[in-house]
CSV table of C-alpha atoms in Angstrom, one decimal:
chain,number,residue,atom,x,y,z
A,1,UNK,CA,-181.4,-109.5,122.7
A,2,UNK,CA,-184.4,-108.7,124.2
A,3,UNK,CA,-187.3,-106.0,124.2
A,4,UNK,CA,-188.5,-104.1,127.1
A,5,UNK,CA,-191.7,-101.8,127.0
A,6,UNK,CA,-192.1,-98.9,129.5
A,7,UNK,CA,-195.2,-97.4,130.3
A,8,UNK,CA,-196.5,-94.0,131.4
A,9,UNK,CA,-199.9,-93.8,133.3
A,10,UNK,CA,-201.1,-89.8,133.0
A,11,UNK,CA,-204.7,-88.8,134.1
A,12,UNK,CA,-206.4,-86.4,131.9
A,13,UNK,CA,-208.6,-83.8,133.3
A,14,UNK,CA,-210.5,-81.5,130.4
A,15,UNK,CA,-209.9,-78.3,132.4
A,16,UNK,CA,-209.3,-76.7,135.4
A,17,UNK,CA,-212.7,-76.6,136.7
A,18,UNK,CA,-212.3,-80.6,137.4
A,19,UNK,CA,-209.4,-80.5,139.5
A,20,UNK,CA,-209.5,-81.7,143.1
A,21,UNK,CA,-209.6,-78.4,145.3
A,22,UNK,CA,-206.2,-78.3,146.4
A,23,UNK,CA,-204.3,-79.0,142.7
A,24,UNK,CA,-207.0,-76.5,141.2
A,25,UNK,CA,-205.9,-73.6,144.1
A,26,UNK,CA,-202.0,-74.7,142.8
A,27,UNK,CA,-202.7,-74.3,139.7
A,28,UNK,CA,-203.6,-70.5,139.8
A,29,UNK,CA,-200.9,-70.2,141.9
A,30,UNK,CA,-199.1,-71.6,138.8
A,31,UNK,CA,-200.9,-68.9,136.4
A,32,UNK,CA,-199.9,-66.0,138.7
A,33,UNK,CA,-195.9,-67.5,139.0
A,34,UNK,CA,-196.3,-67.8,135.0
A,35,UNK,CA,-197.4,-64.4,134.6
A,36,UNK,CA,-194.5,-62.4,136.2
A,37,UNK,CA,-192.0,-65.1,134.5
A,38,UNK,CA,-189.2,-62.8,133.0
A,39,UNK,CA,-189.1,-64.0,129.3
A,40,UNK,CA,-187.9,-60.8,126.9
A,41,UNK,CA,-186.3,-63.4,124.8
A,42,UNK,CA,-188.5,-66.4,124.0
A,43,UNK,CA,-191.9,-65.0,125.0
A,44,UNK,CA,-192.3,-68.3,126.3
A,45,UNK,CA,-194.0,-67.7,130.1
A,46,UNK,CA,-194.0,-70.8,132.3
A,47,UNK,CA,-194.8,-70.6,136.4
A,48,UNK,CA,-194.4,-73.5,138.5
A,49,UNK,CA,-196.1,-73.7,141.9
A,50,UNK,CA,-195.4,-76.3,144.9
A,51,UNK,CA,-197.2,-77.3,147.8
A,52,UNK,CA,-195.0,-78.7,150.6
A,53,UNK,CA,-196.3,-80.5,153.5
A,54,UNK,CA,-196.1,-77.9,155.9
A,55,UNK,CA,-198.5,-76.2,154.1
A,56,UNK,CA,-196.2,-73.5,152.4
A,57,UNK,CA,-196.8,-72.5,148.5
A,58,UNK,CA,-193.8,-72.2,146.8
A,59,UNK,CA,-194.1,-70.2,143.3
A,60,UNK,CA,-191.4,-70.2,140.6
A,61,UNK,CA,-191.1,-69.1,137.4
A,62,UNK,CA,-188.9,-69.0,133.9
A,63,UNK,CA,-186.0,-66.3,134.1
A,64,UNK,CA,-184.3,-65.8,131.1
A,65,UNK,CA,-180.7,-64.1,130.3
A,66,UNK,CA,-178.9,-62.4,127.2
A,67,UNK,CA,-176.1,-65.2,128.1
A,68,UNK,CA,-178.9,-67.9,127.2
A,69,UNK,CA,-177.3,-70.7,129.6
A,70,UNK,CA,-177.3,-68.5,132.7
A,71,UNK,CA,-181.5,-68.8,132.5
A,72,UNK,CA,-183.4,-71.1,134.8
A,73,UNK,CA,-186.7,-72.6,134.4
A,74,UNK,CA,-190.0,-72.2,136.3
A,75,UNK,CA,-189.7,-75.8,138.0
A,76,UNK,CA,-186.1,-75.8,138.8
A,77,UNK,CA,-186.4,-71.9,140.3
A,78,UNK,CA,-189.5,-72.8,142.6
A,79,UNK,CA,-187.7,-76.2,143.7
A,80,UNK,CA,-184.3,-75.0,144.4
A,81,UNK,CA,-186.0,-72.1,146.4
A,82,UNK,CA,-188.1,-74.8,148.7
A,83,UNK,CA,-185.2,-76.9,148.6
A,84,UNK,CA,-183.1,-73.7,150.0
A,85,UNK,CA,-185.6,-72.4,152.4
A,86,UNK,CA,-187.3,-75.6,153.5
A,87,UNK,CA,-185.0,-78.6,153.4
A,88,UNK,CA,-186.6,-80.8,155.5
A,89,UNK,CA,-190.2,-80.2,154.2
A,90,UNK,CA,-191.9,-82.6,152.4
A,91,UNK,CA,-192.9,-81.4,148.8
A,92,UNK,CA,-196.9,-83.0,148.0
A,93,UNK,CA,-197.5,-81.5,144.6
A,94,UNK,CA,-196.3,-79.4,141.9
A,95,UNK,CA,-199.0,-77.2,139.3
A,96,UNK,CA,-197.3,-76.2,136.1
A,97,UNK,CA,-199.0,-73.9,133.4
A,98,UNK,CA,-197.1,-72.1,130.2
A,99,UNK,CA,-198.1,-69.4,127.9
A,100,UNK,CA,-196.4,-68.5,124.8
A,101,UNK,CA,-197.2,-64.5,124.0
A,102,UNK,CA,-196.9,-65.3,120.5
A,103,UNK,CA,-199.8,-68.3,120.1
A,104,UNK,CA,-202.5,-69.6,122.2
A,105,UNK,CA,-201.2,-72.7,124.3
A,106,UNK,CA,-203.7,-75.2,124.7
A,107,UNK,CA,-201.4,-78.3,125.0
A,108,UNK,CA,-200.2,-79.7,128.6
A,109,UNK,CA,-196.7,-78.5,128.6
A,110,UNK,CA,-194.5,-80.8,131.1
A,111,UNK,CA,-191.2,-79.8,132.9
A,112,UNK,CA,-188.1,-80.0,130.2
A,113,UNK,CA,-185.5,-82.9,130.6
A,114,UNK,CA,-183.2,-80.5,133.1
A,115,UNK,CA,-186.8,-80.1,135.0
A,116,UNK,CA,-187.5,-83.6,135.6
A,117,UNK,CA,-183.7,-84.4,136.8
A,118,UNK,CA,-183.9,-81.8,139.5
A,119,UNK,CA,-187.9,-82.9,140.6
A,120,UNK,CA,-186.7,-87.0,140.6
A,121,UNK,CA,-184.1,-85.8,142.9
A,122,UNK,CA,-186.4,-84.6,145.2
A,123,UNK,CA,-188.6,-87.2,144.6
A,124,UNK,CA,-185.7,-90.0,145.3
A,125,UNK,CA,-184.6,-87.5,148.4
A,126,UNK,CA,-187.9,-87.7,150.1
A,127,UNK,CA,-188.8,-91.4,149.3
A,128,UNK,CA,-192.3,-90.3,148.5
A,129,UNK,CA,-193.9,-89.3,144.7
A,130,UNK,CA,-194.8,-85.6,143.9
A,131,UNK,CA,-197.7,-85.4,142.1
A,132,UNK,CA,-197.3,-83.1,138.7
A,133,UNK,CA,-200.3,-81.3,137.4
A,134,UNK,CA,-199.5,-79.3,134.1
A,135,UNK,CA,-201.0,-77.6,131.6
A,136,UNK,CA,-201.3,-74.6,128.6
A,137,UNK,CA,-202.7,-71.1,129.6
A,138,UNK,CA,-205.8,-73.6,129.2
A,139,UNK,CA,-207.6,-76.4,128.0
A,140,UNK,CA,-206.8,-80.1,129.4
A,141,UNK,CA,-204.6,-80.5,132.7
A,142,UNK,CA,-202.5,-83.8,132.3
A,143,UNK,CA,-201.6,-85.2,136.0
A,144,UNK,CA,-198.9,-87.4,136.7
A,145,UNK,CA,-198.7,-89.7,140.5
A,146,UNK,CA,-195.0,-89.6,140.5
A,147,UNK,CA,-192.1,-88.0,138.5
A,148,UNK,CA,-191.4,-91.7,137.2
A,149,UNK,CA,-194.0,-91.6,135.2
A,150,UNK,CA,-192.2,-88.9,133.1
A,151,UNK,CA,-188.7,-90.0,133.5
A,152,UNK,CA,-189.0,-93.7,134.1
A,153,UNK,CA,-185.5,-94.7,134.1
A,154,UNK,CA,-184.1,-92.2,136.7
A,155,UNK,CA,-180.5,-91.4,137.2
A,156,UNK,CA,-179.7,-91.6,141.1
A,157,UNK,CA,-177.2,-91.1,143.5
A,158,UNK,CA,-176.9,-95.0,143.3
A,159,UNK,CA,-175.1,-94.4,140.2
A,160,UNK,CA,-172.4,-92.8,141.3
């Protein structure tokens, strides 16, 4: 038997004001997603925003159900929509921010394990990293250079 170690590589910004221009504009593109998320039953708000390479901004965000599996989360609603209506764009970055109505939110809050399936699809589709920026409603911004980084032993179509 042997050991092996696997390591994650995040940069840390302390808030929002020290984002590059482009991730900071994502990012409150993010906040206005995460504010119209439709949450009755967890209070939980998350919004997801994407920037593709034609340009486009793509916003997503968490819709919840009474039949609790039929929900879908911000990340997976704003990439299955630019995977819908723009399948042969290239997605650059994604800006993630969530807010729980109940408690101030101040840690980075990264996409769920569902989340990071459907992003390292597109990641492995594209042969090209999407950078991840997420966050709380504020405080630090934690950025990742590829989806890897938070799922680094990806399940792909070379699996099956």
């Amino acid at each position: 038997m042997k050991k092996i170690q696997i390591q994650s590589e995040l940069d840390v910004y302390d808030d929002l004001s020290e984002l590059p221009k482009d991730a900071h504009e994502l990012m409150l593109a993010a906040f206005d997603a995460r504010d119209a998320a439709y949450a009755p039953y967890s209070q939980f708000h998350v919004g997801a925003a994407i920037l593709l390479d034609n340009g486009e901004v793509i916003k997503g965000n968490n819709q919840e159900n009474a039949a609790y599996p039929s929900g879908l989360c911000a990340e997976r609603t704003a990439i299955y929509y630019a995977g819908a209506n723009y399948p042969n764009a290239v997605i650059k970055m994604m800006a993630i921010s969530a807010k729980a109505k109940n408690k101030e939110t101040l840690t980075p809050i990264p996409p769920c394990g569902s989340c990071r399936q459907a992003i390292a699809e597109y990641e492995v589709k594209q042969k090209q990293p999407i950078e991840i920026f997420f966050m709380g409603e504020r405080g630090s911004v934690f950025k990742s250079d590829s989806l890897q980084n938070l799922l680094p032993l990806l399940f792909t179509q070379e699996y099956l």
